[in-house]
PDB file of C-alpha atoms in Angstrom:
ATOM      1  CA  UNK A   8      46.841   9.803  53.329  1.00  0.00           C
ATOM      2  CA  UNK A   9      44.037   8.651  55.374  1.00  0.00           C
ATOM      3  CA  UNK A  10      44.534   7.079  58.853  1.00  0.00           C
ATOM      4  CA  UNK A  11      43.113   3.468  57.501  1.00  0.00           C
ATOM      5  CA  UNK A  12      45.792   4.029  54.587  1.00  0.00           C
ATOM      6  CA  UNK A  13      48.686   4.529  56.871  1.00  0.00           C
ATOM      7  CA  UNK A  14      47.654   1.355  59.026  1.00  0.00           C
ATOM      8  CA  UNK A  15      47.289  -0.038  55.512  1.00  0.00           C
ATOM      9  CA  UNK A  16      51.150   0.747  54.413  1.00  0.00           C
ATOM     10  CA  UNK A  17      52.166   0.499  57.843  1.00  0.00           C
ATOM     11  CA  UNK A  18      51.052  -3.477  57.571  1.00  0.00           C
ATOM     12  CA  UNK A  19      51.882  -3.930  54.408  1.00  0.00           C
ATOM     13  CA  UNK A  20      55.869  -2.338  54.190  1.00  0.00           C
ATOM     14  CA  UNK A  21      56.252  -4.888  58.169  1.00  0.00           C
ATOM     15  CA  UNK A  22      55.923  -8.179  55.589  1.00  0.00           C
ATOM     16  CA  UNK A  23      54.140  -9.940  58.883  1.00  0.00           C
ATOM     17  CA  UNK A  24      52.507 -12.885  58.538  1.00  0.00           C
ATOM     18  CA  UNK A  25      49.407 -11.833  60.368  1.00  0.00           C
ATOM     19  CA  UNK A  26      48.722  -9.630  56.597  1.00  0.00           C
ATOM     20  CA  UNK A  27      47.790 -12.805  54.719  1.00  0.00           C
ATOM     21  CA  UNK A  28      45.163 -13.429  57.979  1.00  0.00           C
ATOM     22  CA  UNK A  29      43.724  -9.982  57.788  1.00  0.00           C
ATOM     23  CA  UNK A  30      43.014 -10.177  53.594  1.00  0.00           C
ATOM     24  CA  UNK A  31      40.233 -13.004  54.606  1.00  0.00           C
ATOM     25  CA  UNK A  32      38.532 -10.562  56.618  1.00  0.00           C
ATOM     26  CA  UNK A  33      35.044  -8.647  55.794  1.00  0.00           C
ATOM     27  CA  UNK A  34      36.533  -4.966  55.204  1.00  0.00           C
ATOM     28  CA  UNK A  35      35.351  -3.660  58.449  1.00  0.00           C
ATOM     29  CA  UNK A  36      36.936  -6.053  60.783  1.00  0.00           C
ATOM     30  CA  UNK A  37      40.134  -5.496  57.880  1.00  0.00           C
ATOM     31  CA  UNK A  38      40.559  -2.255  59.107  1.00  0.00           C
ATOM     32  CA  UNK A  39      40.372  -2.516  63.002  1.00  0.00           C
ATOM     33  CA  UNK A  40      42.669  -5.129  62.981  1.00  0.00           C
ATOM     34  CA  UNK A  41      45.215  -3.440  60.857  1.00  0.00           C
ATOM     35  CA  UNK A  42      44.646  -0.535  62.645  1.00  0.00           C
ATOM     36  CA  UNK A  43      45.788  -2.575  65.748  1.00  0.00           C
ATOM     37  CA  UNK A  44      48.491  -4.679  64.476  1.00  0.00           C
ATOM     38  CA  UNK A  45      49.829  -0.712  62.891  1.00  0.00           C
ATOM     39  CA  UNK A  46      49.226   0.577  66.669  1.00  0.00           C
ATOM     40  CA  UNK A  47      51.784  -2.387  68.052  1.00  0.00           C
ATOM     41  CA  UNK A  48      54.296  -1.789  65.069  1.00  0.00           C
ATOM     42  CA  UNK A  49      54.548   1.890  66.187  1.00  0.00           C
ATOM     43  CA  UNK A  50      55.225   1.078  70.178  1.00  0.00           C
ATOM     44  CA  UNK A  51      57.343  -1.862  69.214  1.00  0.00           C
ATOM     45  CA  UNK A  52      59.635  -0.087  66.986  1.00  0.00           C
ATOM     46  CA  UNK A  53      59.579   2.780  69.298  1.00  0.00           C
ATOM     47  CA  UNK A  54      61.457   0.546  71.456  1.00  0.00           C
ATOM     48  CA  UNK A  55      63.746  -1.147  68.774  1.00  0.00           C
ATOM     49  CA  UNK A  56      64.638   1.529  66.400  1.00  0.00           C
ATOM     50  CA  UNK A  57      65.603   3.890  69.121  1.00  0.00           C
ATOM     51  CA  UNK A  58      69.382   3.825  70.521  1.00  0.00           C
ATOM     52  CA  UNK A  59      68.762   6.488  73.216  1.00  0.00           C
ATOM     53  CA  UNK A  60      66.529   4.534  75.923  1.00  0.00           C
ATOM     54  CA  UNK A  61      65.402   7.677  77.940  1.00  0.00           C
ATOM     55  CA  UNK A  62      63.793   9.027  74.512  1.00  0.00           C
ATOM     56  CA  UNK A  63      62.460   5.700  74.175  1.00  0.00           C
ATOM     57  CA  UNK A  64      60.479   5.725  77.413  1.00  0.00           C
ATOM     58  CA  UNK A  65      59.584   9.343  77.066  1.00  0.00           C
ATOM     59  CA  UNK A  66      57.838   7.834  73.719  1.00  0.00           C
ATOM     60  CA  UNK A  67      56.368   4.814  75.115  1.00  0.00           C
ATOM     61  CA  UNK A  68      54.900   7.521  78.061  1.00  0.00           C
ATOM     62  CA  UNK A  69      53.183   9.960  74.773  1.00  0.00           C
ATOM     63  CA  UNK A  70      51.475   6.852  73.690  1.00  0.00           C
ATOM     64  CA  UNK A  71      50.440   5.933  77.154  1.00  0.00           C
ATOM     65  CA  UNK A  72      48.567   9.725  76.888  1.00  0.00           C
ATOM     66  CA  UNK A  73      47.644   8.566  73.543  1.00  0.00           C
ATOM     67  CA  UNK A  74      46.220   5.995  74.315  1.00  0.00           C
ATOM     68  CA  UNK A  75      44.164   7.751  77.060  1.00  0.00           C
ATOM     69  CA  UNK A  76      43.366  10.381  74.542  1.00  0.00           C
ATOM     70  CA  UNK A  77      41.802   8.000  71.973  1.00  0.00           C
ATOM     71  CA  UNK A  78      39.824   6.396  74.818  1.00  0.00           C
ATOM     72  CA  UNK A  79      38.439  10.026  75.622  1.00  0.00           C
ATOM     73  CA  UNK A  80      37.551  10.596  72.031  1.00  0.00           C
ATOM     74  CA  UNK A  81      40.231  12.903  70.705  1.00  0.00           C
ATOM     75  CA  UNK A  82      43.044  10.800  68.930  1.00  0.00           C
ATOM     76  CA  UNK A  83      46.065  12.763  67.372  1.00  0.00           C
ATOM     77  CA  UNK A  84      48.058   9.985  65.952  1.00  0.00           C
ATOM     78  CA  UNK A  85      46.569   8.519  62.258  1.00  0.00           C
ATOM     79  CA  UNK A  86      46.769   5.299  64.216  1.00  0.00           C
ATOM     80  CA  UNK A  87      44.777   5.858  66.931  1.00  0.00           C
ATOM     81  CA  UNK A  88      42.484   7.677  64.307  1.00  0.00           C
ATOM     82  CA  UNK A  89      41.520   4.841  62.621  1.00  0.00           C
ATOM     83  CA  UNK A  90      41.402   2.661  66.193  1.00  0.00           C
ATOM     84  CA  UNK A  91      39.212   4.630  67.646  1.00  0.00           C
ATOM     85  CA  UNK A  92      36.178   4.134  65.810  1.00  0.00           C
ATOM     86  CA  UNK A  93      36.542   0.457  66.271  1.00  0.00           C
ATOM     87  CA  UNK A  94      36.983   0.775  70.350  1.00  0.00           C
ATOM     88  CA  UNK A  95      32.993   0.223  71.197  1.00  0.00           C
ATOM     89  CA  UNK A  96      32.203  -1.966  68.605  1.00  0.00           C
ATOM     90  CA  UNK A  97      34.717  -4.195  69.250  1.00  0.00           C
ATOM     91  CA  UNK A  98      34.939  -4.028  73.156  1.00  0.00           C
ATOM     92  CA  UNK A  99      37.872  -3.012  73.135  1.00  0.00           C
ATOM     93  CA  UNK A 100      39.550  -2.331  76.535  1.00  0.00           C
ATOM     94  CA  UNK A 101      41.834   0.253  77.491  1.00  0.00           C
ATOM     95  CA  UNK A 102      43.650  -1.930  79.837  1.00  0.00           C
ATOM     96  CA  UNK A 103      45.023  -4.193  77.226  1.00  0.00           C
ATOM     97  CA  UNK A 104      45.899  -1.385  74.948  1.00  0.00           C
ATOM     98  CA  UNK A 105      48.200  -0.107  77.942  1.00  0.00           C
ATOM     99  CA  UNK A 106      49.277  -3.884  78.672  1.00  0.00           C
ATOM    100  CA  UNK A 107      51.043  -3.900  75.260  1.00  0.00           C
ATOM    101  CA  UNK A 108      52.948  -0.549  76.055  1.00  0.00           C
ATOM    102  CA  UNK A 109      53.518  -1.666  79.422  1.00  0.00           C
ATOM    103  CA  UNK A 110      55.342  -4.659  77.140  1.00  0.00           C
ATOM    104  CA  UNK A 111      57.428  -3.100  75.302  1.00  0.00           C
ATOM    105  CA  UNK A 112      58.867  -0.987  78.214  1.00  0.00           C
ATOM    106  CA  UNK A 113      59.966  -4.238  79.412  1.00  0.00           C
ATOM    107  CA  UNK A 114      62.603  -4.314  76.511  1.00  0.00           C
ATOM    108  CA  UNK A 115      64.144  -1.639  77.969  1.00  0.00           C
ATOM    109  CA  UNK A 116      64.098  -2.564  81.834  1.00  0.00           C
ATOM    110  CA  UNK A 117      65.101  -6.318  81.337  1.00  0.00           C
ATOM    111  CA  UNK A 118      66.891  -8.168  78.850  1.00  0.00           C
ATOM    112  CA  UNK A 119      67.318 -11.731  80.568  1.00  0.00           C
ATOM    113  CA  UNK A 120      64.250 -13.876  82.473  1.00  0.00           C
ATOM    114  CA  UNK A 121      65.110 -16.203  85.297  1.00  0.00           C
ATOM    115  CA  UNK A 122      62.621 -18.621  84.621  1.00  0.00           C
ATOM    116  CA  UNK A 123      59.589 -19.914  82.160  1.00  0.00           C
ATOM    117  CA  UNK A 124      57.196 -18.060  84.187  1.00  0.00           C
ATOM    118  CA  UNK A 125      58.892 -15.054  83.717  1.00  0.00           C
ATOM    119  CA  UNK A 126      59.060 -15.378  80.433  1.00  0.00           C
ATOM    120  CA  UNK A 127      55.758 -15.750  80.267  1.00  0.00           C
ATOM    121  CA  UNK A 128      54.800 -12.584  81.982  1.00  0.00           C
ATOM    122  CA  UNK A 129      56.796 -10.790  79.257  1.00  0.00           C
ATOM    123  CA  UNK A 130      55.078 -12.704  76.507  1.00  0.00           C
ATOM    124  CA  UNK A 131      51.960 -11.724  77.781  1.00  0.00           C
ATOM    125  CA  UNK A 132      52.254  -8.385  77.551  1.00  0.00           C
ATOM    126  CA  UNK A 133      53.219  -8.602  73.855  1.00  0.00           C
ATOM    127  CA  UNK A 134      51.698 -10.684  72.423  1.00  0.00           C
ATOM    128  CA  UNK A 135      48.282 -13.056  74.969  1.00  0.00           C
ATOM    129  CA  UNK A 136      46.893  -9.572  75.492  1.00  0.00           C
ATOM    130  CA  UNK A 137      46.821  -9.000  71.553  1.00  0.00           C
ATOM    131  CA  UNK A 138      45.933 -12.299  71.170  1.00  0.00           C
ATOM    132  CA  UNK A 139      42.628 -11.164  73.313  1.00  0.00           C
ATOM    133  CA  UNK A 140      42.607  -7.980  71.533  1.00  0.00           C
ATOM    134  CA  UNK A 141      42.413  -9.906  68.254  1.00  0.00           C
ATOM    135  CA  UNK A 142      40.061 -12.505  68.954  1.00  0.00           C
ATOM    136  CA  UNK A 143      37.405  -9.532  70.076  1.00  0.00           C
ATOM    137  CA  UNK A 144      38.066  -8.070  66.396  1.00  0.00           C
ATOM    138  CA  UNK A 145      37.353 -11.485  64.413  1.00  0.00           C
ATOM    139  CA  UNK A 146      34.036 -12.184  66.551  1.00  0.00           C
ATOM    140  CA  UNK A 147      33.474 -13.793  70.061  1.00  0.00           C
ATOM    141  CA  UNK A 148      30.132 -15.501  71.684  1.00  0.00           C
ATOM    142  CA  UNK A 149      31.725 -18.008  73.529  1.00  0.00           C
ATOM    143  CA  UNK A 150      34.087 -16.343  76.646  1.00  0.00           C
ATOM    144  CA  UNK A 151      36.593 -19.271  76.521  1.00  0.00           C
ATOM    145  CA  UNK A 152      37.207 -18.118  73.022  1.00  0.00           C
ATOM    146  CA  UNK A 153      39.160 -15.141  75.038  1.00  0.00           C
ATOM    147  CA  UNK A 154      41.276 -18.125  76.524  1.00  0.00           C
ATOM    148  CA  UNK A 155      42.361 -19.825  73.370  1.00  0.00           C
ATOM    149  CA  UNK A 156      43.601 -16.506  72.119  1.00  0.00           C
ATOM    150  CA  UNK A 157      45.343 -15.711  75.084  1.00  0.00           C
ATOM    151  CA  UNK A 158      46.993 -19.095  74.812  1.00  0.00           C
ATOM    152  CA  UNK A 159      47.632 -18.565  71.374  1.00  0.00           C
ATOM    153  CA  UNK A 160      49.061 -15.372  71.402  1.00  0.00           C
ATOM    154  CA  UNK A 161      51.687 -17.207  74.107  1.00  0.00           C
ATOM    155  CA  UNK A 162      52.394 -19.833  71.599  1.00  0.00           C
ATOM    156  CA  UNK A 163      52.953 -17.254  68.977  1.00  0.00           C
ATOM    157  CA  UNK A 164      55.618 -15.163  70.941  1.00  0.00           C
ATOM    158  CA  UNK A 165      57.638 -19.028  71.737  1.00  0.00           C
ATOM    159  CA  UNK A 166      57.619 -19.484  68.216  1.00  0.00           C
ATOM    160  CA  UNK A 167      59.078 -15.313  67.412  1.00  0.00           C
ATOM    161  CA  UNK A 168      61.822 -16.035  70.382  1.00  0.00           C
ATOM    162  CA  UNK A 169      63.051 -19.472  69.064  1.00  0.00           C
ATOM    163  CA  UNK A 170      63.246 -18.099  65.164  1.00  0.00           C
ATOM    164  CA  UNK A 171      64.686 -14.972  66.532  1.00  0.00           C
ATOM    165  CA  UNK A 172      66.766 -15.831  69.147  1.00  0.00           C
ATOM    166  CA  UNK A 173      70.441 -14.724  67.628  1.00  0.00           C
ATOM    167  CA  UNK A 174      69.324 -11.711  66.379  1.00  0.00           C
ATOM    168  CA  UNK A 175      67.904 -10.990  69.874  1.00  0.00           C
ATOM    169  CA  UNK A 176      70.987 -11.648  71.419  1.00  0.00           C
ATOM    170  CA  UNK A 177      73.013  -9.164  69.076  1.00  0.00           C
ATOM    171  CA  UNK A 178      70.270  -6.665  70.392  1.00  0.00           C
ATOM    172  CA  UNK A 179      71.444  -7.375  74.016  1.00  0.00           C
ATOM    173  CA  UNK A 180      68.586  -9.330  74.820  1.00  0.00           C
ATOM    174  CA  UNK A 181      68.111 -13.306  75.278  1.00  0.00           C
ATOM    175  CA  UNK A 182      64.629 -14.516  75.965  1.00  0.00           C
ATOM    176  CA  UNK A 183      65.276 -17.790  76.847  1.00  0.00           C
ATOM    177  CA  UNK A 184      65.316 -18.616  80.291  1.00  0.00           C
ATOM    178  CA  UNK A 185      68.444 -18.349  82.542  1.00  0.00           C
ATOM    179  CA  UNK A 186      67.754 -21.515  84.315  1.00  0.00           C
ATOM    180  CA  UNK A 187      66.932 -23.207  80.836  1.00  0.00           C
ATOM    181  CA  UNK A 188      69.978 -22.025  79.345  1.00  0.00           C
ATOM    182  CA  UNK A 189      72.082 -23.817  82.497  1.00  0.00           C
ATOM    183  CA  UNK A 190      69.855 -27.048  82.284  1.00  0.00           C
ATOM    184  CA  UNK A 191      71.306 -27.538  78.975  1.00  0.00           C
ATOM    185  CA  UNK A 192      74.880 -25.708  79.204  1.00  0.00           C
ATOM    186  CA  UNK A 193      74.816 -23.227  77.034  1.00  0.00           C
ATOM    187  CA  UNK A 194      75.994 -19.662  77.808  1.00  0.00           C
ATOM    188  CA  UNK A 195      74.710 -16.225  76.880  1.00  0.00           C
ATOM    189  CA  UNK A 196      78.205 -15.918  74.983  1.00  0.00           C
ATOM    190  CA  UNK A 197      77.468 -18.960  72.816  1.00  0.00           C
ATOM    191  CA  UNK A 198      74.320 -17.226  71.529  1.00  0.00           C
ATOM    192  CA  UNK A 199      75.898 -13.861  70.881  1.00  0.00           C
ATOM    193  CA  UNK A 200      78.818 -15.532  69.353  1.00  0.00           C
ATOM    194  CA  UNK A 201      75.980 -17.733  67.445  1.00  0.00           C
ATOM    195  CA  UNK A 202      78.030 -21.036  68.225  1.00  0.00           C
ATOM    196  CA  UNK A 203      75.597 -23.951  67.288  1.00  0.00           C
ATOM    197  CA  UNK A 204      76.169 -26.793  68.985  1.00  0.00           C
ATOM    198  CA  UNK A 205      74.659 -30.216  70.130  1.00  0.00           C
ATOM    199  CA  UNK A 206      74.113 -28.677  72.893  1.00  0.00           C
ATOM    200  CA  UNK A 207      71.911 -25.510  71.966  1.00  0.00           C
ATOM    201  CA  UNK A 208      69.936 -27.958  69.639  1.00  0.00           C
ATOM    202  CA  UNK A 209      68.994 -29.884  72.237  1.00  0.00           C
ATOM    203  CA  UNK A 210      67.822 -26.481  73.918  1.00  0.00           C
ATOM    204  CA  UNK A 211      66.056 -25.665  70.829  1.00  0.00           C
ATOM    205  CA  UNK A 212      63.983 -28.668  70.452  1.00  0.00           C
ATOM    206  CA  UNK A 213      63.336 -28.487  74.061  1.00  0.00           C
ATOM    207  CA  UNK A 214      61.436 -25.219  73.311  1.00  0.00           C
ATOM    208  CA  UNK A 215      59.685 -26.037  70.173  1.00  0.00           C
ATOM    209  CA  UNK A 216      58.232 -28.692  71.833  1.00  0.00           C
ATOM    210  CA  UNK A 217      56.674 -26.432  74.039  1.00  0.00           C
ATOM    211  CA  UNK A 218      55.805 -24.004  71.550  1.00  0.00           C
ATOM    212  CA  UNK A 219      53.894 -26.776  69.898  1.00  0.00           C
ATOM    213  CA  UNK A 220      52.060 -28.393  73.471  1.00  0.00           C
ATOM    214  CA  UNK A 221      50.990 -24.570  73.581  1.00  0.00           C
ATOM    215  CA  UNK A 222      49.703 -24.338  70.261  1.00  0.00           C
ATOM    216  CA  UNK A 223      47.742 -27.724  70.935  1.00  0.00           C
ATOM    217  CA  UNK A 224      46.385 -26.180  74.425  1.00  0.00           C
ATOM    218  CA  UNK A 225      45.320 -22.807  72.631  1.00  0.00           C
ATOM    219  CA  UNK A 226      43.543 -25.287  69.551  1.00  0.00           C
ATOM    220  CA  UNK A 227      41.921 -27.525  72.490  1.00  0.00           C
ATOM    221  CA  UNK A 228      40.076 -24.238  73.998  1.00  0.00           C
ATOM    222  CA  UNK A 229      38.805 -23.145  71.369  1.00  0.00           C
ATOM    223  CA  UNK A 230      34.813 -23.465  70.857  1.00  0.00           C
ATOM    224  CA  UNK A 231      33.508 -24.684  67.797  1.00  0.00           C
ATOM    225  CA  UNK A 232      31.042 -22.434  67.742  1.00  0.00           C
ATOM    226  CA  UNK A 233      33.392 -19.582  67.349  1.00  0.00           C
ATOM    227  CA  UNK A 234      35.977 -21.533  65.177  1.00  0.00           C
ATOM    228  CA  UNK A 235      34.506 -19.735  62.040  1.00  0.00           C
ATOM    229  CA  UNK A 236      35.218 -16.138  63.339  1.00  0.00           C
ATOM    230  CA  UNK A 237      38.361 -17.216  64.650  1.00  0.00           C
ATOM    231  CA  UNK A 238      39.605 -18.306  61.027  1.00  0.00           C
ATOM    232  CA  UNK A 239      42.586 -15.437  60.738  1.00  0.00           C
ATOM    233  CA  UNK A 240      44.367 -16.811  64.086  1.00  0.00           C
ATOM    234  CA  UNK A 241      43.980 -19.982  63.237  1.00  0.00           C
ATOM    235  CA  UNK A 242      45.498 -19.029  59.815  1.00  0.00           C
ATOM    236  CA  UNK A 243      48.399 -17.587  61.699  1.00  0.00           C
ATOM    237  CA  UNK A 244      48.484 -20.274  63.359  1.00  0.00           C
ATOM    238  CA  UNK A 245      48.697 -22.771  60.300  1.00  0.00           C
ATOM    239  CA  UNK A 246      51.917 -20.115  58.639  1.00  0.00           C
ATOM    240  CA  UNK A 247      54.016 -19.897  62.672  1.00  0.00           C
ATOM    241  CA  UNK A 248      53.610 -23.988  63.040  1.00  0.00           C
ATOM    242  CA  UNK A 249      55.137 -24.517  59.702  1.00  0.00           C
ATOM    243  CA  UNK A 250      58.312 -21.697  60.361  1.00  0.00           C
ATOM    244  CA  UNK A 251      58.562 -24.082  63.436  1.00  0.00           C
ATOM    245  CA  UNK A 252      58.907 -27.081  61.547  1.00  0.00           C
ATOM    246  CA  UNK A 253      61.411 -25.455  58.942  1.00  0.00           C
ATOM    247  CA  UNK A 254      63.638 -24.432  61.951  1.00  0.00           C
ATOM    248  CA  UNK A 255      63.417 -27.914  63.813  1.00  0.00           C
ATOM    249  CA  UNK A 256      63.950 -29.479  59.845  1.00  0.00           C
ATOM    250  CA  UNK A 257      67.196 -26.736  59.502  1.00  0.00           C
ATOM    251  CA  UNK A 258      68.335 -28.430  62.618  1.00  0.00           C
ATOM    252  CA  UNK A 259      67.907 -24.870  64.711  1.00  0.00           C
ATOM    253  CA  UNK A 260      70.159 -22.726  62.605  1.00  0.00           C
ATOM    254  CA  UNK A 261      68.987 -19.691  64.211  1.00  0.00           C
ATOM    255  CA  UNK A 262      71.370 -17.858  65.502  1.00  0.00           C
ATOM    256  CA  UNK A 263      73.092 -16.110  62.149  1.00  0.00           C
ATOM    257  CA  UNK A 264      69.924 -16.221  59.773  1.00  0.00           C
ATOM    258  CA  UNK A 265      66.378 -15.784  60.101  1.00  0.00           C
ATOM    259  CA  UNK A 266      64.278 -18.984  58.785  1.00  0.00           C
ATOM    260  CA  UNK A 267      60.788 -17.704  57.139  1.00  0.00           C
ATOM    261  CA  UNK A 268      58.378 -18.482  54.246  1.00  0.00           C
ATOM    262  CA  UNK A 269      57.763 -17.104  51.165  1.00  0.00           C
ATOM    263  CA  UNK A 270      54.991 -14.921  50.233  1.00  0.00           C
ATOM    264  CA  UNK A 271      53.432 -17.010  47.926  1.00  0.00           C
ATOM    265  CA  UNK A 272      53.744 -19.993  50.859  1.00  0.00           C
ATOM    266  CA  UNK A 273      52.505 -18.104  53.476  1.00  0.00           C
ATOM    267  CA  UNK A 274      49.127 -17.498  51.011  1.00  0.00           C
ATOM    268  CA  UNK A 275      48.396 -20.677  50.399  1.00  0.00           C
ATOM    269  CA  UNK A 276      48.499 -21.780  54.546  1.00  0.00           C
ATOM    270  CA  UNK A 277      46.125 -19.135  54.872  1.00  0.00           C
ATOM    271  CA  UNK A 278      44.124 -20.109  52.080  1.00  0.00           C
ATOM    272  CA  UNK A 279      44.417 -23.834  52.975  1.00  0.00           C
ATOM    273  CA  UNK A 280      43.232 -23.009  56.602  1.00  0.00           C
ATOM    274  CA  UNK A 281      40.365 -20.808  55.248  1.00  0.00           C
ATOM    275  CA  UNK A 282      38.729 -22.919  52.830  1.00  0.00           C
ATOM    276  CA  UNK A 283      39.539 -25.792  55.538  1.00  0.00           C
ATOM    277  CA  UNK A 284      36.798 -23.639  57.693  1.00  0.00           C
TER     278      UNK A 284
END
């Protein structure tokens, strides 16, 4: 198996919604971009799928000398393999390929945020900086472009934590912010217990409401004349704000299932968006 084809399988076996963004692609931005979305699968279940945290770090630490490696020209890993080729071309920085590692060590140094801006430091680690990484990929000639995605990628982590948010807790970790939580009294133990209530609707449609002002912010930087090349995020985009509006129409039932689209739904958004231009 080639290193492209192992980002390829890699993408495909995740069932992400950022796949249906990618197929719109020309094949040579296709492959850098699954090349990066397989790089933050790896780190990110590096983190999840290991139960011993001191192995976890010690792998988060081989990719930080990964990373370095691929940056110096000599990539080991199949994903960094096909990355590296893209690095230049792209722009690329090495900075925000550490950011997302730097991320995902967070998972395993905190597992509550005080406040909103707190959260957001986390969220920018996983997901703005990819957001920035992303854009670069699709095609930028306006700098504020770098903004919207940034912005973007903010709004897209919101909408992961409010879909996700009773499986996180299971996990030992609750996203939400503490003094969020207080302002509308409900308890760490109501979301590991997944008791829905009044109450923790009202939370809920006190952050989708902010997930969507963000979403509107990211849209509202975004220059036209890079709007074309942006396509795939906005595509993304078009498939998150919907999963939004099926949780706030299920009334926030989020804490014992997971609310998503279908395949064939999540094609036609993307299609939708992309004809839309």
């Amino acid at each position: 198996m080639s290193p492209d084809e192992y980002c390829q399988q890699k993408t495909v076996q995740s069932g992400s919604s950022f796949y249906y963004s990618f197929l719109f692609l020309p094949p040579e931005r296709r492959r850098a971009i699954t090349a990066l979305y397989a790089f933050c699968r790896e780190v990110d279940d590096t983190v999840d799928e290991c139960t011993d945290q001191s192995i976890a770090r010690i792998k988060l630490a081989w990719w930080r000398t990964e990373l370095a490696s691929m940056y110096a020209g000599t990539p080991t890993h199949p994903v960094t393999q096909a990355l590296q080729p893209h690095l230049a071309v792209y722009s690329l920085q090495e900075k925000h390929m550490q950011a997302i590692v730097d991320g995902m060590e967070m998972d395993l140094d905190q597992t509550r945020y005080l406040d909103y801006t707190a959260m957001k430091r986390y969220c920018w680690h996983v997901a703005s900086v990819v957001g920035i990484l992303s854009a670069s990929i699709f095609g930028v000639t306006n700098p504020k472009t770098l903004e919207y995605a940034e912005q973007l990628g903010l709004a897209f982590q919101l909408t992961n934590i409010i879909r996700d948010v009773g499986e996180d807790a299971r996990k030992g970790r609750i996203y939400l912010p503490v003094n969020e939580l207080q302002q509308f009294g409900v308890t760490a133990a109501d979301l590991l217990n997944a008791r829905h209530s009044d109450k923790f609707e009202n939370l809920m449609r006190f952050q989708t409401e902010r997930a969507q002002k963000v979403y509107d912010d990211a849209f509202a930087l975004l220059p036209k004349e890079d709007r074309r090349a942006q396509r795939p995020g906005l595509m993304m985009a078009a498939i998150y704000r919907t999963v939004l509006d099926e949780i706030e129409r299920d009334k926030f039932h989020v804490l014992n299932q997971r609310i998503s689209l279908t395949p064939l739904r999540k094609l036609w958004l993307a299609w939708k968006t992309y004809i839309r231009g």
